[in-house]
Coordinates of C-alpha atoms in Angstrom, one line a residue:
Chain A
M1 CA -57.0 -174.3 -54.6
K2 CA -53.4 -175.1 -54.5
Q3 CA -53.3 -178.6 -53.2
F4 CA -50.6 -180.5 -55.1
V5 CA -46.9 -180.5 -54.7
V6 CA -44.5 -182.0 -57.3
G7 CA -41.7 -184.0 -55.6
V8 CA -38.5 -184.7 -57.4
D9 CA -35.8 -187.0 -56.0
V10 CA -32.6 -186.8 -58.0
G11 CA -30.3 -189.8 -57.4
G12 CA -27.1 -191.0 -59.1
T13 CA -29.0 -193.8 -60.9
N14 CA -32.6 -192.6 -61.2
V15 CA -34.7 -189.4 -61.0
K16 CA -38.1 -190.1 -59.3
L17 CA -41.0 -187.8 -59.6
G18 CA -44.3 -187.8 -57.8
I19 CA -47.5 -185.7 -57.4
V20 CA -48.0 -185.4 -53.7
D21 CA -51.6 -184.6 -52.7
A22 CA -52.9 -182.6 -49.7
S23 CA -52.9 -185.8 -47.6
S24 CA -49.3 -186.5 -48.5
R25 CA -50.2 -189.4 -50.7
I26 CA -48.3 -189.9 -54.0
S27 CA -51.1 -190.0 -56.5
L28 CA -48.9 -190.2 -59.7
R29 CA -45.3 -191.2 -60.3
A30 CA -42.6 -191.1 -63.0
V31 CA -39.0 -192.2 -63.1
F32 CA -36.3 -191.8 -65.6
S33 CA -32.6 -192.8 -65.8
T34 CA -30.2 -190.1 -64.6
R35 CA -27.4 -191.5 -66.7
K36 CA -29.1 -190.6 -70.0
F37 CA -29.0 -186.9 -69.1
I38 CA -25.6 -186.4 -67.5
S39 CA -24.0 -184.7 -70.5
S40 CA -24.8 -181.3 -68.8
P41 CA -26.8 -179.9 -65.9
R42 CA -29.1 -178.1 -68.5
C43 CA -29.9 -181.5 -70.2
L44 CA -30.9 -183.0 -66.8
I45 CA -32.9 -179.9 -65.9
K46 CA -34.8 -180.0 -69.2
A47 CA -35.6 -183.7 -68.6
I48 CA -37.0 -182.9 -65.1
S49 CA -39.0 -180.0 -66.5
Q50 CA -40.5 -182.1 -69.3
N51 CA -41.3 -184.9 -66.8
V52 CA -43.0 -182.5 -64.5
A53 CA -45.1 -181.2 -67.4
S54 CA -46.1 -184.7 -68.5
L55 CA -47.0 -185.8 -65.0
L56 CA -49.3 -182.8 -64.5
K57 CA -50.8 -183.4 -67.9
E58 CA -51.3 -187.1 -67.1
G59 CA -53.1 -186.2 -63.9
G60 CA -55.2 -183.5 -65.5
I61 CA -53.7 -181.1 -63.0
S62 CA -53.5 -177.4 -63.8
K63 CA -50.6 -175.3 -62.7
K64 CA -53.0 -173.3 -60.6
S65 CA -53.5 -176.1 -58.3
V66 CA -49.8 -176.8 -57.7
C67 CA -48.1 -175.2 -54.7
G68 CA -44.7 -175.8 -56.1
I69 CA -41.9 -178.2 -57.0
G70 CA -39.6 -179.6 -54.2
I71 CA -36.4 -181.1 -55.4
G72 CA -33.9 -183.2 -53.4
L73 CA -30.4 -183.6 -54.7
P74 CA -27.5 -185.9 -53.6
G75 CA -25.0 -183.2 -52.6
L76 CA -24.3 -179.8 -51.3
V77 CA -27.3 -177.5 -51.9
D78 CA -27.6 -173.8 -50.9
V79 CA -31.2 -173.8 -50.0
E80 CA -31.4 -170.0 -49.4
K81 CA -29.9 -168.9 -52.8
G82 CA -31.3 -171.9 -54.7
I83 CA -28.0 -173.0 -56.0
V84 CA -26.6 -176.6 -56.2
R85 CA -23.1 -176.2 -55.0
L86 CA -21.8 -179.7 -55.8
L87 CA -23.1 -183.1 -56.7
P88 CA -20.1 -185.4 -56.2
N89 CA -21.7 -188.3 -58.3
I90 CA -23.2 -186.3 -61.2
P91 CA -20.7 -184.7 -63.5
G92 CA -20.8 -180.9 -64.1
W93 CA -23.0 -180.0 -61.2
K94 CA -21.1 -177.2 -59.6
N95 CA -22.8 -173.9 -58.6
V96 CA -25.9 -174.5 -60.8
P97 CA -28.7 -172.0 -60.1
L98 CA -31.3 -174.8 -60.3
K99 CA -34.1 -173.0 -58.6
K100 CA -34.0 -170.0 -60.9
I101 CA -33.7 -172.1 -64.1
L102 CA -36.4 -174.6 -63.2
K103 CA -38.7 -171.8 -62.1
A104 CA -38.3 -170.1 -65.4
K105 CA -38.9 -173.4 -67.3
T106 CA -42.0 -174.5 -65.4
G107 CA -43.5 -171.2 -64.2
L108 CA -43.9 -172.9 -60.7
P109 CA -42.3 -172.0 -57.4
V110 CA -39.3 -174.2 -56.8
Q111 CA -37.4 -175.3 -53.6
I112 CA -34.2 -177.2 -53.7
E113 CA -32.8 -179.3 -50.8
N114 CA -30.2 -182.0 -50.0
D115 CA -31.8 -185.4 -50.6
V116 CA -31.2 -186.7 -47.0
N117 CA -32.7 -183.6 -45.6
M118 CA -35.8 -184.1 -47.9
M119 CA -36.1 -187.6 -46.6
A120 CA -35.8 -186.4 -43.0
L121 CA -38.5 -183.8 -43.6
G122 CA -40.9 -186.4 -45.0
E123 CA -40.3 -188.9 -42.1
W124 CA -40.6 -186.1 -39.6
K125 CA -44.0 -184.8 -40.7
Y126 CA -45.5 -187.9 -42.2
G127 CA -43.5 -190.9 -41.2
A128 CA -41.6 -192.3 -38.2
G129 CA -40.8 -188.9 -36.7
Q130 CA -44.4 -187.5 -36.4
G131 CA -44.8 -185.4 -33.2
Y132 CA -41.1 -185.3 -32.4
K133 CA -39.1 -182.1 -32.1
N134 CA -35.6 -183.4 -32.0
L135 CA -34.5 -186.3 -34.2
I136 CA -31.8 -187.7 -36.4
C137 CA -33.0 -189.3 -39.6
M138 CA -30.1 -191.5 -40.9
T139 CA -29.7 -193.2 -44.2
L140 CA -27.8 -196.4 -44.4
G141 CA -26.8 -197.2 -48.0
T142 CA -24.0 -196.4 -50.4
G143 CA -23.5 -193.3 -48.3
V144 CA -24.2 -192.8 -44.6
G145 CA -25.8 -189.4 -43.8
A146 CA -28.4 -187.8 -41.7
G147 CA -31.0 -185.0 -41.7
L148 CA -31.2 -183.3 -38.3
I149 CA -34.5 -181.9 -36.9
L150 CA -33.5 -179.8 -33.9
N151 CA -35.8 -177.5 -31.8
N152 CA -38.6 -178.5 -34.3
E153 CA -36.9 -177.3 -37.4
I154 CA -34.5 -178.8 -39.9
Y155 CA -30.9 -177.9 -39.0
R156 CA -28.7 -177.4 -42.1
G157 CA -25.7 -175.6 -40.7
P158 CA -24.3 -172.3 -42.0
G159 CA -22.7 -174.1 -45.0
F160 CA -25.8 -176.4 -45.6
A161 CA -23.4 -179.2 -44.8
A162 CA -24.7 -180.4 -41.5
G163 CA -25.8 -184.0 -40.9
E164 CA -22.7 -185.8 -42.1
I165 CA -22.9 -188.5 -39.4
G166 CA -21.3 -191.0 -41.7
H167 CA -18.1 -189.0 -41.4
A168 CA -17.7 -189.2 -37.6
P169 CA -14.6 -191.3 -37.1
L170 CA -15.1 -194.6 -35.2
N171 CA -11.5 -194.7 -34.3
E172 CA -8.4 -192.5 -34.1
H173 CA -6.8 -194.5 -36.7
G174 CA -8.4 -196.6 -39.5
P175 CA -9.1 -196.9 -43.2
R176 CA -9.0 -193.9 -45.5
C177 CA -12.4 -192.5 -46.6
G178 CA -13.5 -190.9 -49.8
C179 CA -14.2 -187.7 -47.9
G180 CA -10.5 -187.2 -47.2
G181 CA -10.7 -188.3 -43.6
Y182 CA -10.1 -191.8 -42.2
A183 CA -11.8 -194.3 -39.9
C184 CA -15.2 -192.7 -40.8
F185 CA -18.4 -194.5 -39.7
E186 CA -19.3 -194.9 -43.4
R187 CA -16.1 -196.8 -44.0
Y188 CA -17.4 -199.5 -41.6
V189 CA -21.2 -199.5 -42.4
G190 CA -21.6 -198.1 -45.9
N191 CA -22.7 -200.5 -48.6
A192 CA -19.2 -201.1 -49.9
A193 CA -17.8 -202.0 -46.5
L194 CA -20.7 -204.2 -45.7
Q195 CA -20.5 -206.1 -48.9
K196 CA -16.8 -206.7 -48.4
W197 CA -17.5 -207.8 -44.8
A198 CA -20.3 -210.1 -45.9
G199 CA -18.0 -211.6 -48.6
K200 CA -15.5 -212.5 -45.9
V201 CA -18.1 -213.9 -43.5
F202 CA -19.7 -216.1 -46.2
H203 CA -16.5 -216.8 -48.1
K204 CA -18.3 -215.6 -51.2
S205 CA -17.0 -212.3 -52.6
N206 CA -20.0 -211.5 -54.8
I207 CA -22.7 -212.1 -52.2
T208 CA -25.2 -209.2 -52.0
L209 CA -26.6 -207.6 -48.9
E210 CA -30.1 -208.6 -50.2
E211 CA -29.0 -212.2 -50.1
V212 CA -27.7 -211.9 -46.5
F213 CA -31.1 -210.2 -45.6
C214 CA -32.9 -213.2 -47.0
L215 CA -30.7 -215.6 -45.3
A216 CA -31.3 -213.9 -42.0
R217 CA -35.0 -213.9 -42.6
E218 CA -34.8 -217.7 -43.1
G219 CA -33.0 -218.0 -39.8
N220 CA -29.5 -218.6 -41.1
T221 CA -27.3 -218.3 -37.9
R222 CA -24.3 -216.8 -39.8
A223 CA -26.5 -214.2 -41.4
L224 CA -28.2 -213.3 -38.2
R225 CA -24.8 -212.9 -36.5
F226 CA -23.6 -210.7 -39.4
W227 CA -26.5 -208.3 -38.9
Q228 CA -26.0 -208.3 -35.2
D229 CA -22.4 -207.3 -35.6
V230 CA -23.4 -204.6 -38.1
G231 CA -25.9 -203.3 -35.5
T232 CA -23.1 -203.1 -33.0
K233 CA -21.1 -201.0 -35.4
V234 CA -24.2 -198.8 -36.2
G235 CA -24.9 -198.3 -32.5
T236 CA -21.3 -197.5 -31.8
G237 CA -21.3 -194.8 -34.6
L238 CA -24.4 -193.2 -33.0
I239 CA -23.0 -192.8 -29.4
G240 CA -21.3 -189.5 -30.0
A241 CA -24.3 -187.9 -31.8
I242 CA -26.7 -189.1 -29.1
N243 CA -24.6 -187.7 -26.3
L244 CA -24.1 -184.5 -28.2
L245 CA -27.6 -183.8 -29.4
N246 CA -29.9 -185.7 -26.9
P247 CA -32.4 -186.6 -29.7
E248 CA -35.7 -188.2 -28.8
R249 CA -35.7 -190.4 -31.9
I250 CA -33.3 -191.9 -34.4
I251 CA -34.9 -193.0 -37.6
I252 CA -33.0 -195.4 -39.8
G253 CA -33.7 -195.5 -43.5
G254 CA -31.8 -196.4 -46.7
G255 CA -31.3 -199.7 -48.4
V256 CA -29.7 -201.5 -45.5
S257 CA -32.6 -200.6 -43.2
S258 CA -34.5 -203.5 -44.7
S259 CA -32.4 -205.6 -42.2
F260 CA -33.3 -203.2 -39.4
Q261 CA -35.1 -205.9 -37.4
F262 CA -32.0 -208.0 -37.3
M263 CA -29.8 -205.1 -36.3
A264 CA -32.1 -203.3 -33.8
P265 CA -31.4 -205.4 -30.6
A266 CA -27.6 -204.9 -31.0
I267 CA -28.0 -201.2 -31.7
R268 CA -30.0 -200.8 -28.5
K269 CA -27.6 -202.9 -26.5
V270 CA -24.7 -200.6 -27.5
I271 CA -26.7 -197.5 -26.7
D272 CA -27.8 -198.7 -23.3
A273 CA -24.3 -199.8 -22.5
R274 CA -22.3 -196.7 -23.7
V275 CA -24.6 -193.7 -24.0
M276 CA -25.1 -191.4 -21.0
Q277 CA -28.2 -192.2 -18.9
T278 CA -30.4 -189.3 -19.7
Q279 CA -29.7 -189.4 -23.4
A280 CA -30.0 -193.3 -23.6
S281 CA -33.4 -193.3 -21.7
L282 CA -34.9 -190.6 -23.9
V283 CA -33.9 -192.0 -27.3
S284 CA -35.9 -194.5 -29.4
I285 CA -34.5 -196.2 -32.4
I286 CA -36.9 -196.9 -35.2
K287 CA -37.0 -198.0 -38.9
A288 CA -38.1 -195.4 -41.4
K289 CA -41.7 -195.7 -42.5
L290 CA -41.9 -194.1 -45.9
G291 CA -39.2 -196.1 -47.7
D292 CA -38.3 -194.8 -51.0
D293 CA -41.1 -192.3 -50.9
A294 CA -39.7 -190.3 -48.0
G295 CA -38.0 -187.7 -50.3
L296 CA -41.1 -187.2 -52.5
V297 CA -43.2 -186.7 -49.4
G298 CA -40.6 -184.4 -47.9
A299 CA -41.1 -182.1 -50.9
R300 CA -44.5 -181.3 -49.5
V301 CA -43.0 -180.3 -46.2
L302 CA -40.3 -178.3 -47.9
I303 CA -42.8 -176.3 -50.0
S304 CA -45.1 -175.8 -47.1
S305 CA -42.4 -174.4 -44.8
R306 CA -40.5 -172.4 -47.3
K307 CA -38.8 -169.2 -46.1
Y308 CA -36.8 -168.3 -49.2
Chain B
M1 CA -34.5 -148.8 -14.7
K2 CA -33.8 -152.5 -14.4
Q3 CA -30.1 -152.6 -15.5
F4 CA -28.4 -155.1 -13.3
V5 CA -28.3 -158.9 -13.4
V6 CA -26.9 -161.0 -10.6
G7 CA -24.8 -163.9 -11.9
V8 CA -24.2 -167.0 -9.8
D9 CA -21.8 -169.7 -10.9
V10 CA -22.1 -172.8 -8.7
G11 CA -19.0 -175.1 -8.9
G12 CA -18.0 -178.1 -6.9
T13 CA -15.3 -176.0 -5.1
N14 CA -16.6 -172.4 -5.1
V15 CA -19.7 -170.4 -5.7
K16 CA -18.9 -167.2 -7.5
L17 CA -21.3 -164.3 -7.6
G18 CA -21.2 -161.1 -9.6
I19 CA -23.3 -158.0 -10.4
V20 CA -23.3 -157.7 -14.2
D21 CA -24.1 -154.2 -15.5
A22 CA -25.9 -153.2 -18.6
S23 CA -22.6 -153.2 -20.5
S24 CA -21.9 -156.8 -19.4
R25 CA -19.1 -155.7 -17.0
I26 CA -18.9 -157.3 -13.6
S27 CA -19.0 -154.4 -11.2
L28 CA -19.0 -156.3 -7.9
R29 CA -18.0 -159.8 -7.0
A30 CA -18.3 -162.4 -4.1
V31 CA -17.1 -165.9 -3.7
F32 CA -17.7 -168.6 -1.1
S33 CA -16.7 -172.2 -0.6
T34 CA -19.3 -174.7 -1.8
R35 CA -17.9 -177.4 0.6
K36 CA -19.1 -175.4 3.7
F37 CA -22.6 -175.7 2.6
I38 CA -23.0 -179.1 1.2
S39 CA -25.0 -180.6 4.2
S40 CA -28.2 -180.0 2.2
P41 CA -29.5 -178.1 -0.9
R42 CA -31.4 -175.7 1.4
C43 CA -28.2 -174.8 3.2
L44 CA -26.5 -173.9 -0.1
I45 CA -29.5 -172.1 -1.4
K46 CA -29.6 -170.0 1.8
A47 CA -26.0 -169.1 1.4
I48 CA -26.5 -168.0 -2.2
S49 CA -29.5 -166.0 -1.2
Q50 CA -27.6 -164.2 1.6
N51 CA -24.7 -163.5 -0.7
V52 CA -27.0 -162.0 -3.3
A53 CA -28.5 -159.8 -0.6
S54 CA -25.0 -158.7 0.7
L55 CA -23.8 -158.0 -2.8
L56 CA -26.7 -155.8 -3.6
K57 CA -26.4 -154.0 -0.3
E58 CA -22.6 -153.5 -0.8
G59 CA -23.3 -151.9 -4.3
G60 CA -26.2 -149.8 -3.0
I61 CA -28.4 -151.5 -5.6
S62 CA -32.1 -151.6 -5.0
K63 CA -34.1 -154.7 -6.1
K64 CA -36.0 -152.5 -8.4
S65 CA -33.0 -152.0 -10.6
V66 CA -32.2 -155.8 -10.9
C67 CA -33.6 -157.7 -13.9
G68 CA -33.1 -161.0 -12.2
I69 CA -30.7 -163.7 -11.0
G70 CA -29.1 -166.2 -13.4
I71 CA -27.6 -169.3 -11.9
G72 CA -25.3 -171.8 -13.6
L73 CA -25.0 -175.3 -12.0
P74 CA -22.7 -178.2 -12.8
G75 CA -25.2 -180.8 -13.8
L76 CA -28.6 -181.6 -15.3
V77 CA -30.9 -178.7 -15.1
D78 CA -34.5 -178.5 -16.2
V79 CA -34.5 -174.9 -17.5
E80 CA -38.2 -174.8 -18.3
K81 CA -39.5 -176.2 -14.9
G82 CA -36.7 -174.5 -12.9
I83 CA -35.7 -177.8 -11.4
V84 CA -32.1 -179.0 -10.8
R85 CA -32.4 -182.6 -11.8
L86 CA -28.9 -183.8 -10.7
L87 CA -25.5 -182.4 -9.6
P88 CA -23.2 -185.4 -9.7
N89 CA -20.6 -183.7 -7.5
I90 CA -22.7 -182.0 -4.9
P91 CA -24.5 -184.4 -2.5
G92 CA -28.3 -184.2 -2.2
W93 CA -29.0 -182.3 -5.3
K94 CA -31.7 -184.3 -6.9
N95 CA -34.9 -182.8 -8.3
V96 CA -34.5 -179.5 -6.4
P97 CA -37.0 -176.8 -7.4
L98 CA -34.3 -174.1 -7.1
K99 CA -36.0 -171.5 -9.2
K100 CA -39.1 -171.4 -7.0
I101 CA -37.2 -171.5 -3.7
L102 CA -34.7 -168.8 -4.6
K103 CA -37.5 -166.6 -6.1
A104 CA -39.4 -166.8 -2.9
K105 CA -36.2 -166.1 -0.8
T106 CA -35.0 -163.1 -2.9
G107 CA -38.1 -161.7 -4.4
L108 CA -36.3 -161.5 -7.7
P109 CA -36.9 -163.3 -11.0
V110 CA -34.6 -166.4 -11.3
Q111 CA -33.4 -168.4 -14.3
I112 CA -31.4 -171.6 -13.9
E113 CA -29.1 -173.2 -16.4
N114 CA -26.3 -175.8 -16.9
D115 CA -23.0 -174.1 -16.1
V116 CA -21.4 -175.0 -19.5
N117 CA -24.4 -173.5 -21.3
M118 CA -24.1 -170.4 -19.2
M119 CA -20.5 -170.1 -20.3
A120 CA -21.5 -170.6 -23.9
L121 CA -24.2 -167.9 -23.7
G122 CA -21.6 -165.5 -22.2
E123 CA -19.0 -166.2 -24.9
W124 CA -21.6 -166.1 -27.6
K125 CA -22.9 -162.6 -26.9
Y126 CA -20.0 -160.9 -25.2
G127 CA -16.9 -163.0 -25.9
A128 CA -15.3 -165.1 -28.6
G129 CA -18.6 -165.9 -30.3
Q130 CA -20.0 -162.5 -31.0
G131 CA -21.8 -162.3 -34.3
Y132 CA -21.9 -166.1 -34.8
K133 CA -25.1 -168.1 -35.3
N134 CA -23.7 -171.6 -35.0
L135 CA -21.0 -172.5 -32.6
I136 CA -19.7 -175.0 -30.1
C137 CA -18.3 -173.6 -26.8
M138 CA -16.2 -176.3 -25.3
T139 CA -14.7 -176.5 -21.9
L140 CA -11.5 -178.4 -21.3
G141 CA -11.0 -179.1 -17.6
T142 CA -11.9 -181.8 -15.0
G143 CA -14.8 -182.5 -17.4
V144 CA -15.0 -181.9 -21.1
G145 CA -18.4 -180.6 -22.2
A146 CA -19.9 -178.0 -24.6
G147 CA -22.7 -175.6 -25.0
L148 CA -24.2 -175.5 -28.5
I149 CA -25.5 -172.4 -30.2
L150 CA -27.4 -173.6 -33.3
N151 CA -29.6 -171.4 -35.6
N152 CA -28.9 -168.5 -33.3
E153 CA -30.2 -170.0 -30.1
I154 CA -28.9 -172.3 -27.4
Y155 CA -29.7 -175.9 -28.1
R156 CA -30.3 -177.8 -24.9
G157 CA -32.0 -181.0 -26.2
P158 CA -35.4 -182.4 -25.0
G159 CA -33.8 -183.8 -21.8
F160 CA -31.6 -180.6 -21.3
A161 CA -28.6 -183.0 -21.7
A162 CA -27.2 -181.9 -25.0
G163 CA -23.6 -180.8 -25.5
E164 CA -21.8 -183.8 -24.0
I165 CA -19.0 -183.7 -26.5
G166 CA -16.7 -185.2 -23.9
H167 CA -18.5 -188.4 -24.2
A168 CA -18.1 -189.0 -27.8
P169 CA -16.0 -192.1 -28.1
L170 CA -12.6 -191.6 -29.7
N171 CA -12.3 -195.3 -30.4
E172 CA -14.5 -198.4 -30.6
H173 CA -12.6 -199.9 -27.6
G174 CA -10.8 -198.1 -24.9
P175 CA -10.7 -197.1 -21.1
R176 CA -13.9 -197.1 -19.0
C177 CA -15.4 -193.7 -18.3
G178 CA -17.2 -192.4 -15.3
C179 CA -20.3 -191.9 -17.5
G180 CA -20.7 -195.6 -17.9
G181 CA -19.3 -195.6 -21.5
Y182 CA -15.8 -196.2 -22.6
A183 CA -13.2 -194.6 -24.8
C184 CA -14.9 -191.2 -24.2
F185 CA -13.0 -188.1 -25.4
E186 CA -12.9 -187.0 -21.8
R187 CA -10.9 -190.1 -20.8
Y188 CA -8.1 -188.9 -23.2
V189 CA -8.2 -185.1 -22.6
G190 CA -9.8 -184.5 -19.2
N191 CA -7.6 -183.2 -16.5
A192 CA -7.2 -186.6 -14.9
A193 CA -6.0 -188.1 -18.1
L194 CA -3.8 -185.2 -19.1
Q195 CA -2.1 -185.2 -15.7
K196 CA -1.4 -189.0 -15.9
W197 CA -0.1 -188.5 -19.4
A198 CA 2.2 -185.5 -18.4
G199 CA 3.5 -187.6 -15.5
K200 CA 4.6 -190.3 -17.9
V201 CA 6.2 -187.9 -20.3
F202 CA 8.1 -186.0 -17.7
H203 CA 8.7 -189.0 -15.5
K204 CA 7.3 -187.1 -12.6
S205 CA 3.9 -188.4 -11.4
N206 CA 3.0 -185.2 -9.4
I207 CA 3.7 -182.7 -12.2
T208 CA 0.8 -180.3 -12.7
L209 CA -0.6 -179.1 -16.0
E210 CA 0.3 -175.5 -14.9
E211 CA 3.9 -176.5 -14.7
V212 CA 3.7 -178.1 -18.1
F213 CA 2.2 -174.9 -19.4
C214 CA 5.0 -172.8 -17.9
L215 CA 7.6 -175.2 -19.3
A216 CA 6.1 -174.7 -22.8
R217 CA 6.1 -171.0 -22.4
E218 CA 9.8 -171.2 -21.6
G219 CA 10.3 -173.2 -24.8
N220 CA 10.8 -176.6 -23.3
T221 CA 10.7 -179.0 -26.2
R222 CA 9.2 -181.9 -24.4
A223 CA 6.4 -179.7 -23.0
L224 CA 5.7 -178.1 -26.4
R225 CA 5.5 -181.6 -27.9
F226 CA 3.2 -182.6 -25.1
W227 CA 0.7 -179.8 -25.9
Q228 CA 1.0 -180.5 -29.5
D229 CA 0.0 -184.2 -28.9
V230 CA -2.9 -183.0 -26.7
G231 CA -4.0 -180.7 -29.5
T232 CA -4.0 -183.7 -31.9
K233 CA -6.3 -185.6 -29.5
V234 CA -8.5 -182.5 -29.0
G235 CA -8.8 -182.1 -32.8
T236 CA -9.6 -185.7 -33.3
G237 CA -12.4 -185.5 -30.7
L238 CA -13.9 -182.6 -32.6
I239 CA -14.1 -184.2 -36.1
G240 CA -17.4 -185.9 -35.6
A241 CA -19.1 -182.8 -34.1
I242 CA -17.8 -180.5 -36.9
N243 CA -18.9 -182.9 -39.7
L244 CA -22.3 -183.3 -37.9
L245 CA -23.1 -179.8 -37.0
N246 CA -21.1 -177.7 -39.5
P247 CA -20.4 -174.9 -36.9
E248 CA -18.8 -171.6 -37.9
R249 CA -16.7 -171.4 -34.7
I250 CA -15.4 -173.6 -31.9
I251 CA -14.5 -171.8 -28.7
I252 CA -12.2 -173.6 -26.3
G253 CA -12.4 -172.6 -22.7
G254 CA -11.7 -174.2 -19.3
G255 CA -8.5 -174.5 -17.3
V256 CA -6.5 -176.4 -20.0
S257 CA -7.4 -173.6 -22.5
S258 CA -4.5 -171.6 -21.0
S259 CA -2.3 -173.8 -23.2
F260 CA -4.4 -173.1 -26.2
Q261 CA -1.6 -171.4 -28.1
F262 CA 0.5 -174.5 -27.9
M263 CA -2.4 -176.8 -28.9
A264 CA -3.9 -174.7 -31.7
P265 CA -1.7 -175.6 -34.7
A266 CA -2.2 -179.3 -34.0
I267 CA -5.9 -179.0 -33.6
R268 CA -6.1 -177.1 -36.9
K269 CA -3.9 -179.6 -38.6
V270 CA -6.2 -182.5 -37.6
I271 CA -9.3 -180.7 -38.7
D272 CA -7.7 -179.7 -42.1
A273 CA -6.6 -183.4 -42.6
R274 CA -9.7 -185.2 -41.5
V275 CA -12.9 -183.0 -41.6
M276 CA -14.9 -182.7 -44.7
Q277 CA -14.0 -179.8 -47.0
T278 CA -17.0 -177.5 -46.5
Q279 CA -17.0 -178.0 -42.7
A280 CA -13.3 -177.5 -42.4
S281 CA -13.2 -174.4 -44.4
L282 CA -16.0 -172.7 -42.5
V283 CA -14.9 -173.4 -39.0
S284 CA -12.5 -171.3 -36.9
I285 CA -11.1 -172.5 -33.6
I286 CA -10.5 -169.9 -31.0
K287 CA -9.7 -169.5 -27.4
A288 CA -12.5 -168.4 -25.0
K289 CA -12.2 -164.6 -24.2
L290 CA -14.0 -164.2 -20.9
G291 CA -12.2 -166.8 -18.8
D292 CA -13.7 -167.5 -15.5
D293 CA -16.2 -164.7 -16.0
A294 CA -18.0 -166.3 -18.9
G295 CA -20.6 -167.9 -16.7
L296 CA -21.4 -164.7 -14.8
V297 CA -21.7 -162.7 -18.0
G298 CA -23.8 -165.6 -19.4
A299 CA -26.3 -164.9 -16.6
R300 CA -27.1 -161.6 -18.3
V301 CA -27.9 -163.4 -21.6
L302 CA -30.0 -166.0 -19.9
I303 CA -32.1 -163.4 -18.1
S304 CA -32.4 -161.2 -21.2
S305 CA -33.6 -164.1 -23.3
R306 CA -35.8 -165.9 -20.9
K307 CA -38.9 -167.6 -22.1
Y308 CA -39.9 -169.4 -19.0

């Protein structure tokens, strides 16, 4: 019986792999450094393929019992054609027919997807979004992005580029963003901006967000105030999307979501104050449940629901 | 053969009715003043029902050849249950089971819908959106709202409240809006704001937007500059939605869209400058084609695609 899915989560730093069993648990894992294999896409694909093989061997899993491989990648992915259009942070990845190559190398069905969409799929079916038909699954980290579940399916947009909530402007004028625009939400609440902000608040330029999280947990007033102010910004950045899409739930994941508990009251306050009544009363804001595993678990959803 | 649809477009000022034939043309029309019938919802429903009957009689159309009545209303409409939840500008309309009442009165199938969604349905199938699977149909007038076509169907949201693009904030801080929020897009480009703005520009507080349109058409530099600046605001208000939804087309309708030609270059300029590359290159911005008839024509789409 085909019961296993191999999940692969490609990040700028690491590639994580996992065997996802029929109950969506990750029974075996592997991880390797992306940086060692950035000389060419072929080199990274080979490493992925070898790691998949080792993982199956380690688990004593025959290919016959594998439904397929689901891969999430940090960039623009043509899910239908199976082509990685562009990975901004991994050199050489432009129009790479990953699905075809990896299928040939492994002899297994392959589905490719944007990493944030993979996370959204995982949280939707097995995490904080279970039972919801319309939700925004946002990641707060180096980048700020979202996967959209609308009318009970993932919404990718015609160019597979939907979900860029981090590039909704917070203001008409503001700081330049890496995307080419300015005053983008990400420029206020992305890791780089938050670290700079924390540096100012604590008069210590090298303070990390983990430290500020720990300080808040210990009850430090300045740290608690910092996360409250971040929550206000996060809430403000969500107003437009909530009024536009009327989602039932917003799931917040990514590294910064470890401080969710300190931000949540401020996020809710902004939403209650500024979002339209119907939309505000329907939406719940919740922390992601699957943590770093969301992408791997999402691979199972991707493979189960594949159309292509 | 059932070939006709009766379209009804309920506005705060007038109720428009039309017989829409199989080729989506409006073969017969009627209009009456909403204000005369605002004493109670029953009173307005009776007037609609009588006007539908007269229109059918006038056209010599038997009920047997009518597929149904499609009604658009300016407010929150539960399309599934057939209940009008709230019409903010028509007194007494709260939780009115319009579908059931009108069906009983007319003996015809009835579908109810939000008016902006009706317009979007019309433009999508018979107007500026033909052939597109993902579009935003925005109305620029007293209110600023949108109907969303996503993955080839209308997206209403779980509370039937989606599409409120006019209540995406343009700034973190700004003028209070009727919706309870502040700095909303509508507070910058809704009719009230534009008239005030035009009054300042032309040092004439009672100048109308029609006059400014006529001046622009005559080549008046100040009027041309005014519409260009409005276009910049409109473009700015669209950035977030385009990055989030990656639509193929944005259709602009409503009263202010008569000046579309004067705003269009500025709208495009903002989008090219501030929207992400994939999203900007895929999206076209176009004026609505069906004008005031979009809602009536949309009734045909609503009736043809009814699920409820």
